[in-house]
Short mmCIF file of C-alpha atoms and ligand atoms in Angstrom, two decimals:
data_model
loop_
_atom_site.label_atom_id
_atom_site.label_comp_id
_atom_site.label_asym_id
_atom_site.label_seq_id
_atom_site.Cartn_x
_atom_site.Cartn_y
_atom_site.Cartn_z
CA UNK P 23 12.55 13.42 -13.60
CA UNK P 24 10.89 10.17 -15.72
CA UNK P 25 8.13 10.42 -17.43
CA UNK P 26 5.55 7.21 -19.49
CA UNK P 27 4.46 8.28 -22.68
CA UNK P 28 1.46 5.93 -23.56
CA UNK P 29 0.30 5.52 -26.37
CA UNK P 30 -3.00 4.09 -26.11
CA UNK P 31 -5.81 2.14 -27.74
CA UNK P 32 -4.27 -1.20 -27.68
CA UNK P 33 -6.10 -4.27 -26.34
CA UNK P 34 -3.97 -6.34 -23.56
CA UNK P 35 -3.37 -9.97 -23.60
CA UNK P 36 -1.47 -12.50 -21.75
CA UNK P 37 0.34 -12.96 -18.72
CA UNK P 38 1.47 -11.13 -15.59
CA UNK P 39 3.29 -11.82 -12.82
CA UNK P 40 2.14 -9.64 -9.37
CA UNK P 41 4.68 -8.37 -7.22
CA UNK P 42 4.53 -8.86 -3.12
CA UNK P 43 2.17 -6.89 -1.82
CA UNK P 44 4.13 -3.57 -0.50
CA UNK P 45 1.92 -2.69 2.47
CA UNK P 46 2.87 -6.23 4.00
CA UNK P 47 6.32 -6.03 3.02
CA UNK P 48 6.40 -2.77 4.70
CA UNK P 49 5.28 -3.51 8.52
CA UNK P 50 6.96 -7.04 7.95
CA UNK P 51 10.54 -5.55 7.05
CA UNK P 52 10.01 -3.85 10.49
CA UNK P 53 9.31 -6.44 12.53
CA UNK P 54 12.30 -7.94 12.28
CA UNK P 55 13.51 -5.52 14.36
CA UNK P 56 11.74 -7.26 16.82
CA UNK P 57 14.37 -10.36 17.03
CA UNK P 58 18.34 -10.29 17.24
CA UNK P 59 18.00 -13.40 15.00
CA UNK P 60 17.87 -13.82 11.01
CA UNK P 61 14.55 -13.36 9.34
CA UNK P 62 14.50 -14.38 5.67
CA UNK P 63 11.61 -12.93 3.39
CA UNK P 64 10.76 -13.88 -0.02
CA UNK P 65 8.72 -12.39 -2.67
CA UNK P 66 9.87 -8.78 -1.47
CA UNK P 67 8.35 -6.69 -4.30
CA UNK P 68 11.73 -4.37 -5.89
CA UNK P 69 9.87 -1.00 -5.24
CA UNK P 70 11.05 2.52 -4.37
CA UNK P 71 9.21 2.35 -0.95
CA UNK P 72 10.88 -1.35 0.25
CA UNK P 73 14.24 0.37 -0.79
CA UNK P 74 13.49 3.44 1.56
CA UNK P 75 12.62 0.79 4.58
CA UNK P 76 15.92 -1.34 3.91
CA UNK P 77 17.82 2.10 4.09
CA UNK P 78 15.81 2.68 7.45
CA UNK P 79 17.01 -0.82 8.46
CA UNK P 80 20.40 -0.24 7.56
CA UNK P 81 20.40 3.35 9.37
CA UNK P 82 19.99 1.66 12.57
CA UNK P 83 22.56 -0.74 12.32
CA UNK P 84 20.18 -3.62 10.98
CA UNK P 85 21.90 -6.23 8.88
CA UNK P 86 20.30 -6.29 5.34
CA UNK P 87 21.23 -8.39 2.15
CA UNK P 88 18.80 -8.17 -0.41
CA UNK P 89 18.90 -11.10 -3.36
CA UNK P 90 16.16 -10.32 -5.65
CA UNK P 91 12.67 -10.88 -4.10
CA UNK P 92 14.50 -12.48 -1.42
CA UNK P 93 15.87 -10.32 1.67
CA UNK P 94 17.39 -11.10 5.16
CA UNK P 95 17.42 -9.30 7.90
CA UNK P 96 19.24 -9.34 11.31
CA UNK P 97 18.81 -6.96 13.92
CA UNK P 98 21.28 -8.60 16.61
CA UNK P 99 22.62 -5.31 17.25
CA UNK P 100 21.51 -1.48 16.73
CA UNK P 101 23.93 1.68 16.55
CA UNK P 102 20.63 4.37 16.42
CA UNK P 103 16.73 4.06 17.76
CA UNK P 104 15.66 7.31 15.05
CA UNK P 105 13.83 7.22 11.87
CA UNK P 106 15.05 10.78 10.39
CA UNK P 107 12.78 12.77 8.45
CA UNK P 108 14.87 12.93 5.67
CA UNK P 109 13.43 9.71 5.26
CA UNK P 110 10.39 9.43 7.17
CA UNK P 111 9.12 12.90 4.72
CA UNK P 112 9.00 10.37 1.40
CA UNK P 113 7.38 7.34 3.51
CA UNK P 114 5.11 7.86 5.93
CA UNK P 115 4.89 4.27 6.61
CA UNK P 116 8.07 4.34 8.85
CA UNK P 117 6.10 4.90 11.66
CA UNK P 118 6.22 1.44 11.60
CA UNK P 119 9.14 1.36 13.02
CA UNK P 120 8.14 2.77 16.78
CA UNK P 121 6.05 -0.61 18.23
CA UNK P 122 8.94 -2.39 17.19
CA UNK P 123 11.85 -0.49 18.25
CA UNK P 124 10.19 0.39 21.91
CA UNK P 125 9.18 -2.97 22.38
CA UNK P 126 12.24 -4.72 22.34
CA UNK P 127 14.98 -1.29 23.02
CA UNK P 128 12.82 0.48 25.29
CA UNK P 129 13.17 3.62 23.19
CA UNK P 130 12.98 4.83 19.88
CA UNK P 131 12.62 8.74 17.98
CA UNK P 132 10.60 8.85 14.81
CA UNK P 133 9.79 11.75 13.05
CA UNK P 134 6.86 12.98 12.71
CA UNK P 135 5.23 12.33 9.33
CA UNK P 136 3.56 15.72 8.82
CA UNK P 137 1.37 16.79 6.35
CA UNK P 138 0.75 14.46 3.16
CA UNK P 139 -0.55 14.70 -0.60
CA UNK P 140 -3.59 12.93 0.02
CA UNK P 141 -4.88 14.46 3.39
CA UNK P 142 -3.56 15.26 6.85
CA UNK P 143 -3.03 11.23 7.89
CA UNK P 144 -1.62 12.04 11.76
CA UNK P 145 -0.18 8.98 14.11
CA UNK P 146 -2.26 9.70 17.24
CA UNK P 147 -3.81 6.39 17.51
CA UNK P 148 -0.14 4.89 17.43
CA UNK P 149 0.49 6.98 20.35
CA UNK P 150 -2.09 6.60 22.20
CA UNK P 151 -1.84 3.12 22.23
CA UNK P 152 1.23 2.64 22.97
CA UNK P 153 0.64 4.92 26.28
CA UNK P 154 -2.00 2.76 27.12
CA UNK P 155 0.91 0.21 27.25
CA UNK P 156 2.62 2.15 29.25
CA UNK P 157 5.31 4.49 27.00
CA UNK P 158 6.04 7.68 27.84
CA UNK P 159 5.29 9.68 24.76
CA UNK P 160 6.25 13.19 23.50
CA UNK P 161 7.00 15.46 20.42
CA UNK P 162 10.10 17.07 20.48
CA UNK P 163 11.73 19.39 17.79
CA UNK P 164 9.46 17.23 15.29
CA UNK P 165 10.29 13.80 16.69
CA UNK P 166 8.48 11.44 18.60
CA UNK P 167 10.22 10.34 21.58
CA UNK P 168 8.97 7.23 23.45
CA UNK P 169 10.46 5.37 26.62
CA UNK P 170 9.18 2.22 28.40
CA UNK P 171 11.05 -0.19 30.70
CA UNK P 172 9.00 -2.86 29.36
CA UNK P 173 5.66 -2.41 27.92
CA UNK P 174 2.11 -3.54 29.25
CA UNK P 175 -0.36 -5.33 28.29
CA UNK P 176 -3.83 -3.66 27.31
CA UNK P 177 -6.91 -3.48 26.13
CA UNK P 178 -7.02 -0.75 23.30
CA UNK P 179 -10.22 0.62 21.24
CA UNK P 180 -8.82 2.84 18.48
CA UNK P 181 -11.19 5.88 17.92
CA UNK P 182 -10.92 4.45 14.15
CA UNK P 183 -9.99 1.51 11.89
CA UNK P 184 -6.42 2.25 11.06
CA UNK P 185 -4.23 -0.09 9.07
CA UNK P 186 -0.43 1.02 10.63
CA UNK P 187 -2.32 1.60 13.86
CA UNK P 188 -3.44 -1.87 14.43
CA UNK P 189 0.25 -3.04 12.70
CA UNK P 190 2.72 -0.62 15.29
CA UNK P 191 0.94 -2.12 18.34
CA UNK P 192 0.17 -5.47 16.84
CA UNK P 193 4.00 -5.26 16.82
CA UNK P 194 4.94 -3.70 20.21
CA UNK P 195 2.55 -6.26 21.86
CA UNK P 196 4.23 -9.32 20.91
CA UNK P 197 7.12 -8.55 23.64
CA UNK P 198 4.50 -6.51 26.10
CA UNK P 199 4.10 -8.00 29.25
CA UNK P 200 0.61 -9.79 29.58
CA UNK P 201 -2.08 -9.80 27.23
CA UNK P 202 -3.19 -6.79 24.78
CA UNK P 203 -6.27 -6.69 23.22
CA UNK P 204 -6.67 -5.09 20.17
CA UNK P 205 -10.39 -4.07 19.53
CA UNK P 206 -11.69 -1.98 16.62
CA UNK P 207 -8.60 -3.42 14.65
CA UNK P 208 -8.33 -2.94 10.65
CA UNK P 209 -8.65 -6.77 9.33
CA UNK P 210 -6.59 -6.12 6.03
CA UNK P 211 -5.36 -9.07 4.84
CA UNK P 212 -1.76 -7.59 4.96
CA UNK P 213 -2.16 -7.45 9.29
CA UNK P 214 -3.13 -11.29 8.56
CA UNK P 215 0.53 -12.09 6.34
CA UNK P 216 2.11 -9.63 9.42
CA UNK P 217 0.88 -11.85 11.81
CA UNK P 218 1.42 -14.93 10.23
CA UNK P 219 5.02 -14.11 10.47
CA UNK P 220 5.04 -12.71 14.24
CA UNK P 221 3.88 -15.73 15.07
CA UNK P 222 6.26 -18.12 13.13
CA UNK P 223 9.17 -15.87 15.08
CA UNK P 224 6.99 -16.79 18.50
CA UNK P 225 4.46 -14.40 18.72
CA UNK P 226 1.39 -15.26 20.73
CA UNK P 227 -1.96 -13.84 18.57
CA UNK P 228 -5.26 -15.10 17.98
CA UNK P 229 -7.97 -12.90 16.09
CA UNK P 230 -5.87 -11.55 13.14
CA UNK P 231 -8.46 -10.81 10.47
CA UNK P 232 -11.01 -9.94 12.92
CA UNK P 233 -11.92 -6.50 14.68
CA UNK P 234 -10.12 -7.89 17.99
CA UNK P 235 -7.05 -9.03 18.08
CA UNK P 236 -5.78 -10.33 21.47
CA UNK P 237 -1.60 -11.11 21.86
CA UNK P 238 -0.22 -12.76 24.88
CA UNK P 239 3.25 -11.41 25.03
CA UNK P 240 6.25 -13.25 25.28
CA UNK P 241 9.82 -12.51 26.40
CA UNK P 242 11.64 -12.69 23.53
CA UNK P 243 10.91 -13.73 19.72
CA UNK P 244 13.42 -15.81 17.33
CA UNK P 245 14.09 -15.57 13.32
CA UNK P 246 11.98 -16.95 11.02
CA UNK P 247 11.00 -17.53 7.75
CA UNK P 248 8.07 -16.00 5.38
CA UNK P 249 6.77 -15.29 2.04
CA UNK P 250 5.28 -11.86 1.91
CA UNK P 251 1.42 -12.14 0.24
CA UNK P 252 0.83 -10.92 -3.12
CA UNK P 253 -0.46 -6.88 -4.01
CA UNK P 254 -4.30 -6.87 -3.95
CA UNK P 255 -3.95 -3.65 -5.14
CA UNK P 256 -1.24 -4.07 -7.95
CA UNK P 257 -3.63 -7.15 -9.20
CA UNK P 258 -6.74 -5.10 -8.85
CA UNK P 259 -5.15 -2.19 -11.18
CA UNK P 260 -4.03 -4.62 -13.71
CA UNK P 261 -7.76 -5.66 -13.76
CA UNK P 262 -9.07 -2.09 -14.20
CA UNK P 263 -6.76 -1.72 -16.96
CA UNK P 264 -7.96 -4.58 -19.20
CA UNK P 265 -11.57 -3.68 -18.24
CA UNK P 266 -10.77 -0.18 -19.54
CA UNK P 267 -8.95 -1.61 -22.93
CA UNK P 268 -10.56 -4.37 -23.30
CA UNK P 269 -8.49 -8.35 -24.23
CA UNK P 270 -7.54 -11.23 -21.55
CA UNK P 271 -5.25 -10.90 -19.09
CA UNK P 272 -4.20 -13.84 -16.90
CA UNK P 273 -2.68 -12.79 -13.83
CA UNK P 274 -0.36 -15.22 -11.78
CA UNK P 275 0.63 -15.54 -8.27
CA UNK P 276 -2.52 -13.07 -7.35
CA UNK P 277 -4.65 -13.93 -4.16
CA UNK P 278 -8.51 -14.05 -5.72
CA UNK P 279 -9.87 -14.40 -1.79
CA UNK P 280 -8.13 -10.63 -0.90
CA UNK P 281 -10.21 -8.98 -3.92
CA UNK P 282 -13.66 -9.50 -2.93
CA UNK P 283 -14.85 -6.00 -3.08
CA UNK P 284 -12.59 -4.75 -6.11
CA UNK P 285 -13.76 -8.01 -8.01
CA UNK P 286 -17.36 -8.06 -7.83
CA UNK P 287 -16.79 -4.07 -9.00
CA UNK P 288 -15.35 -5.46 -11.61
CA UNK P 289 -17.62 -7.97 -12.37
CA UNK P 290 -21.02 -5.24 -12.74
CA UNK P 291 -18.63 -3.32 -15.03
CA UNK P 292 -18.78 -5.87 -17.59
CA UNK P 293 -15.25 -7.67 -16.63
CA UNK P 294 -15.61 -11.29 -17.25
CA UNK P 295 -13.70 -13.32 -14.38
CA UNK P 296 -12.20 -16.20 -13.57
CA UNK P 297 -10.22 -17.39 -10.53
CA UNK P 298 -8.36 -20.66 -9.43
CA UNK P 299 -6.32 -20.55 -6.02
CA UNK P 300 -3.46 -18.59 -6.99
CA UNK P 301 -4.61 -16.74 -10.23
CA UNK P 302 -7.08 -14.48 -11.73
CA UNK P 303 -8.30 -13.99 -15.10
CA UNK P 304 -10.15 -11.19 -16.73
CA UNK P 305 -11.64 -10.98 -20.08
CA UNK P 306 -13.33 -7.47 -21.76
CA UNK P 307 -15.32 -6.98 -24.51
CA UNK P 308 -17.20 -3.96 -25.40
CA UNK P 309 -17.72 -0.89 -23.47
CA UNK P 310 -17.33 -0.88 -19.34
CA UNK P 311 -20.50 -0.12 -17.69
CA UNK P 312 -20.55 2.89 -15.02
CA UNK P 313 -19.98 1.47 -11.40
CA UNK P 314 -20.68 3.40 -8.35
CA UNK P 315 -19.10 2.72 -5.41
CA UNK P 316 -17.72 3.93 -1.91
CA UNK P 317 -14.52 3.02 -0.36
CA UNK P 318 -14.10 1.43 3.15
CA UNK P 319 -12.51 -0.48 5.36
CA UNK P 320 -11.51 -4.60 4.73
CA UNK P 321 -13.53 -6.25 3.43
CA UNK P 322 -15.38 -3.41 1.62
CA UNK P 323 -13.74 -1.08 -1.53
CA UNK P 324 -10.43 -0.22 -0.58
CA UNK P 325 -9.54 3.50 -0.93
CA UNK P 326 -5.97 1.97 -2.84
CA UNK P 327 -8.31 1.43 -5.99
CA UNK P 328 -10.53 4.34 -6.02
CA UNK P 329 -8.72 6.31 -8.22
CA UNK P 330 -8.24 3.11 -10.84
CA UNK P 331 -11.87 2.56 -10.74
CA UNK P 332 -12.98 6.01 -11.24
CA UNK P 333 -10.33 6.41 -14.55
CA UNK P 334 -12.70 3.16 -15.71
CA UNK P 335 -15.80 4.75 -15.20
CA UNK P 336 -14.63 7.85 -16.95
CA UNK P 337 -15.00 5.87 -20.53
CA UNK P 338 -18.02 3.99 -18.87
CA UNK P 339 -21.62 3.98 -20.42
CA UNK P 340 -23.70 5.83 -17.77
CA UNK P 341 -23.12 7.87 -14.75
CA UNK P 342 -21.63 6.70 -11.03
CA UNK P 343 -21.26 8.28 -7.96
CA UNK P 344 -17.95 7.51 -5.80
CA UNK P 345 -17.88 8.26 -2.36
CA UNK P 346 -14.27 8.01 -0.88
CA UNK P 347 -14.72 7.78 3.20
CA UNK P 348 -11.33 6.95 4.20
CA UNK P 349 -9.02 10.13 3.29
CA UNK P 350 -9.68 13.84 2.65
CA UNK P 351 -8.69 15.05 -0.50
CA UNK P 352 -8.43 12.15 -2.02
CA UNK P 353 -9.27 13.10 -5.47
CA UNK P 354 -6.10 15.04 -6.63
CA UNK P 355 -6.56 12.76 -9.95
CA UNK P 356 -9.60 14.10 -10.84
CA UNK P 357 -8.14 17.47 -12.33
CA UNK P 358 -5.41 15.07 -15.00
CA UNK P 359 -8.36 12.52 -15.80
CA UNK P 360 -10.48 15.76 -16.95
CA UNK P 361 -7.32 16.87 -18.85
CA UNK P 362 -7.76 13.70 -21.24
CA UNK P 363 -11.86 14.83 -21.40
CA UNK P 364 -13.41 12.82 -18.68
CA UNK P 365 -16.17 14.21 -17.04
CA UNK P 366 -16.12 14.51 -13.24
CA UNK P 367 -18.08 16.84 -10.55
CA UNK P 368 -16.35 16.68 -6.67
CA UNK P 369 -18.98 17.45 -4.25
CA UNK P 370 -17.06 17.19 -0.95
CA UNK P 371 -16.03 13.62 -0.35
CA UNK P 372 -17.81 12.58 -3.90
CA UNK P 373 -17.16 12.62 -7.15
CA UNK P 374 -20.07 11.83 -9.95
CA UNK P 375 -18.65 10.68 -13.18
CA UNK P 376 -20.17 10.56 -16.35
CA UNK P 377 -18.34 8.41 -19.16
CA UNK P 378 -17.29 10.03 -22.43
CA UNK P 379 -17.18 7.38 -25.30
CA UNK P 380 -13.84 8.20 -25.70
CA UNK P 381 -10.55 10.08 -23.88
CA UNK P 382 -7.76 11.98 -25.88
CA UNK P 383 -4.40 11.69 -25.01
CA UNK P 384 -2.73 14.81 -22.98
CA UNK P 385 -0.10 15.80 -21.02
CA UNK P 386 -0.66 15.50 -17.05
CA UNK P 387 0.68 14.83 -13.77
CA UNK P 388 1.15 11.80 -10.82
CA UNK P 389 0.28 13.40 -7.48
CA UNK P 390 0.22 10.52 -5.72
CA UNK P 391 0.67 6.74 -6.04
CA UNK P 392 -2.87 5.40 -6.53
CA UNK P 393 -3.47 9.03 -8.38
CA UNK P 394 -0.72 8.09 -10.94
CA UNK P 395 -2.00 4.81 -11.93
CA UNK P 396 -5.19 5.66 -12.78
CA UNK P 397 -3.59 7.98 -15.03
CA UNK P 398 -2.04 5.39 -16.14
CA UNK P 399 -5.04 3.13 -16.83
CA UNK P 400 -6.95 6.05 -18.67
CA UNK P 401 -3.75 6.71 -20.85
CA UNK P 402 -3.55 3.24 -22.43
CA UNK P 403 -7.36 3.60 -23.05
CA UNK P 404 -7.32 6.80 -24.76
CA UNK P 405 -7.03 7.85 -28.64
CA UNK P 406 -3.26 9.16 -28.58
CA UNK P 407 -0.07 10.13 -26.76
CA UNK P 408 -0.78 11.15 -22.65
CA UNK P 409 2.83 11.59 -21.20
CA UNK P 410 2.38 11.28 -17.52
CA UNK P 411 5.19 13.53 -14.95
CA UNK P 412 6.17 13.07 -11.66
CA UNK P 413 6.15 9.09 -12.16
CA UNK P 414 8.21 8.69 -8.88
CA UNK P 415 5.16 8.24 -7.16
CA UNK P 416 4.32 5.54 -9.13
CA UNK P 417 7.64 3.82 -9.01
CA UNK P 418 7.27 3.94 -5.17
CA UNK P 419 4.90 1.37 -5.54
CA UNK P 420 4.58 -0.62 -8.45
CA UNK P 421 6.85 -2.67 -9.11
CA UNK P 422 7.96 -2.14 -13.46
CA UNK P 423 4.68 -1.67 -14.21
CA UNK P 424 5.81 -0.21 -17.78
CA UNK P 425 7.45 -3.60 -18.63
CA UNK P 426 4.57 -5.80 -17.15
CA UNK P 427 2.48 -3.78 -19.42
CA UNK P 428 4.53 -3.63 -21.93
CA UNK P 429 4.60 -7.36 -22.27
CA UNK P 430 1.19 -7.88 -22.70
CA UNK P 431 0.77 -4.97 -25.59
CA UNK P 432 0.65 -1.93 -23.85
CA UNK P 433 2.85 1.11 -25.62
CA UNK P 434 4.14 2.47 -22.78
CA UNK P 435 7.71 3.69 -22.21
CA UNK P 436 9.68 5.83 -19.72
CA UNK P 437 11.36 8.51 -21.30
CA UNK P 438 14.67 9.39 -18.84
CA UNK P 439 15.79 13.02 -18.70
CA UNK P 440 18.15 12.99 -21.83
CA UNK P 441 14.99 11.73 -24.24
CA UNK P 442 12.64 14.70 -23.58
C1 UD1 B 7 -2.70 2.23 5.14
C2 UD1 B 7 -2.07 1.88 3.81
C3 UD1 B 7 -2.62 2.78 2.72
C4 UD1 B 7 -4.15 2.73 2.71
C5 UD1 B 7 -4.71 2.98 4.10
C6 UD1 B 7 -6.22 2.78 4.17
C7 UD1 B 7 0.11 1.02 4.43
C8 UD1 B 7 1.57 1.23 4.46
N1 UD1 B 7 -0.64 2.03 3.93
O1 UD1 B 7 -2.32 3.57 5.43
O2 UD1 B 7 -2.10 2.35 1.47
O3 UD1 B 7 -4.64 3.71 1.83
O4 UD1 B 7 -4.11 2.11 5.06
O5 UD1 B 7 -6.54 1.51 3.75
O6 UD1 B 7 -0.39 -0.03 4.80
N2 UD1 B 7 -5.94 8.12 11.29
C9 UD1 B 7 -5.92 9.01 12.34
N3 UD1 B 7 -5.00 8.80 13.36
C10 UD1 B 7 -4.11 7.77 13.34
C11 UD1 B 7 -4.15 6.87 12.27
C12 UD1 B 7 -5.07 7.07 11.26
O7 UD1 B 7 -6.69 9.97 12.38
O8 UD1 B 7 -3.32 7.67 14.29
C13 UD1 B 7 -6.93 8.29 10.19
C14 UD1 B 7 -6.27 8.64 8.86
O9 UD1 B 7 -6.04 10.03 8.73
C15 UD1 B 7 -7.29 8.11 7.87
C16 UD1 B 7 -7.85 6.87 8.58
O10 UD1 B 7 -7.55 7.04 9.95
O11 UD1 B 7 -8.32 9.03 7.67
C17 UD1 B 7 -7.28 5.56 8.10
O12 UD1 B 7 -5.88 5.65 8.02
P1 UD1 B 7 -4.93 4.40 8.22
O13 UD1 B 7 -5.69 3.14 8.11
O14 UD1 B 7 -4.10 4.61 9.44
O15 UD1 B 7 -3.97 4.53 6.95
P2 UD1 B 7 -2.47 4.12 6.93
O16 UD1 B 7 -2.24 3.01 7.87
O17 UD1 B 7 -1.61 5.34 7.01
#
């Protein structure tokens, strides 16, 4: 399995390119199952995750050719309506595959996530929903099987905000008959870049990027063309990692309007920042200041940057609290940051960190995606070598973050198999 050694200490400057965001590309690449015509998608993020949906697409008969950031899709005609677990066990995310499949084949069998490293995460509210349109739902030998002649419009209140929630029935409602109305939807600006592109394929939705969506569902949908939004979150880590290293780090094709939260964050810990339309820059000198915060739905702190945030405040000046409300056990990081020294008490669903002036390099391990790149970020600012295992977590959704960083200073490598 890879590995990064880093070897930190050194300042970053200049330029980076961010990558499509992945948690658009992901329900996007699966509602073009929802048309038998060609959808062509640019800025498609090369990521271990996009490569596990395009094998999903490809499973079921979909039509894939994939040109660097650029993909196409057509789904004219399907040989399968399952999502195995073999690959629905390393992405949980292809769930998102049910709305769309039901919707337009009347059937479909996903697998049922199960458990996950960062909490329990079930698909209920995707159920439910989706009976309140009318499917016949149930679990059998670990799959979910769902039938509907055609679904029905709606109205849906989701007992919470969830982001794939709102995205499966956004989807499935587009061909429903009559109107749905989403209420107590998640207004992530990735639901915003899926709906954009539902409606450029003739999708009938008004509200997207509020808590009610409404969709007046047509009878069929047609191809279309889209370019997926760039990673808030891959930005926002970039951002934590010059704050935590200190330099000047220009980052292009970023959104600055879909990092509110994660940039005024920024801003109290010292980060200097500047945006235009399709940039952000960030400037460090001196030590970060200790930020508390507490994660929450769009607009507020999103949960994807907790981690990053907290590896900043471990080399902070001062003490912050961080309360993560969106998933249990959500703190598997907290164990590898205090291998490098940092100083961190959980108290349930909080964590209180106290920055050390400085971390020491160790040896520790990704547990999860957002896990692994704070590991990251404390590695390049601590004295010495931290090799970080288990990297596949990371590579499932960064896209080469060691050679982004690597071009603006970082020493960071991935050491294959054969080098250990
Ligand atoms: C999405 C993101 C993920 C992000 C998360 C929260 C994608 C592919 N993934 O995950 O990166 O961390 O939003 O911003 O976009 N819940 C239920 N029942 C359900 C659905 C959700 O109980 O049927 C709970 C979850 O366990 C969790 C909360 O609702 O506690 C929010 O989860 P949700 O928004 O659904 O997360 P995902 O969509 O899986």
């Amino acid at each position: 399995m890879d590995k990064l050694r880093i070897t930190g200490g050194q300042r970053l400057h200049g330029e980076i390119t961010v990558s499509g965001a992945k948690n658009a590309a992901l329900p996007i690449l699966c509602a073009t199952l929802l048309t038998a015509d060609t959808v062509t998608l640019h800025n498609a993020p090369e990521l271990r995750d996009i490569d596990t949906t395009l094998k999903l697409l490809s499973q079921l008969g979909v039509h894939v050719e994939r040109n660097a950031e650029s993909v196409t899709i057509r789904a004219n005609e399907l040989n399968s309506l399952e999502a195995p677990y073999e690959l629905v066990k390393t992405m949980r995310a292809s769930i998102l595959v049910l709305g769309p499949l039901l919707a337009r084949f009347g059937e479909a069998r996903v697998s049922l996530p199960g458990g996950c490293a960062i909490g329990q995460r079930p698909v209920d509210q995707h159920i439910k929903g989706l009976e309140a349109m009318g499917a016949d739902i149930h679990i059998e030998h670990g799959f979910v099987v769902a039938k509907a002649k055609r679904l029905k419009g709606a109205v849906i209140r989701t007992d919470m905000v969830t982001v794939t929630g709102t995205e499966n029935l956004l989807m499935a409602a587009t061909l429903a008959e009559g109107e749905t109305i989403l209420e107590n939807a998640a207004r992530e600006p990735e639901i915003v870049d899926l709906a954009e592109l539902l409606i450029a394929m003739g999708a009938k939705i008004s509200g997207h990027g509020t808590d009610r969506i409404t969709i007046q569902g047509v009878e069929r949908l047609h191809g279309a063309e889209h370019t997926i939004m760039p990673d808030r979150i891959e930005a926002g880590t970039f951002l934590c990692a010059v704050a935590a290293t200190g330099g000047d780090l220009m980052l292009r094709r970023a959104c600055p309007d879909t990092l509110g939260a994660t940039l005024d964050k920024l801003r109290e810990a010292g980060l200097h920042i500047e945006t235009g339309p399709d940039w952000v820059r960030g400037t460090m000198y001196g030590r970060p200041k200790a930020t508390g915060f507490r994660t929450s739905e769009y607009p507020s702190f999103p949960t994807d940057m907790q981690a990053q945030l907290m590896a900043l405040n471990t080399i902070a000046d001062g003490t912050a609290m961080v309360v993560e409300t969106i998933f249990e056990n959500r703190f598997m990081h907290v164990q590898e940051l205090i291998r490098l020294g940092a100083q961190i008490e959980i108290d349930g669903n909080a964590a209180v960190v106290t920055g050390v002036s400085q971390l020491l390099g160790a040896r520790v391990m990704a547990t999860d995606l957002r896990a692994s790149a704070s590991l990251v970020i404390a590695g390049l600012a601590a004295k010495g070598d931290t090799i970080i295992e288990r990297i596949y977590h990371l590579d499932r959704g960064y896209d080469r973050m060691e050679s982004k960083l690597q071009a603006v200073g970082a020493q960071i490598e991935r050491l294959t198999k054969e080098e250990e």
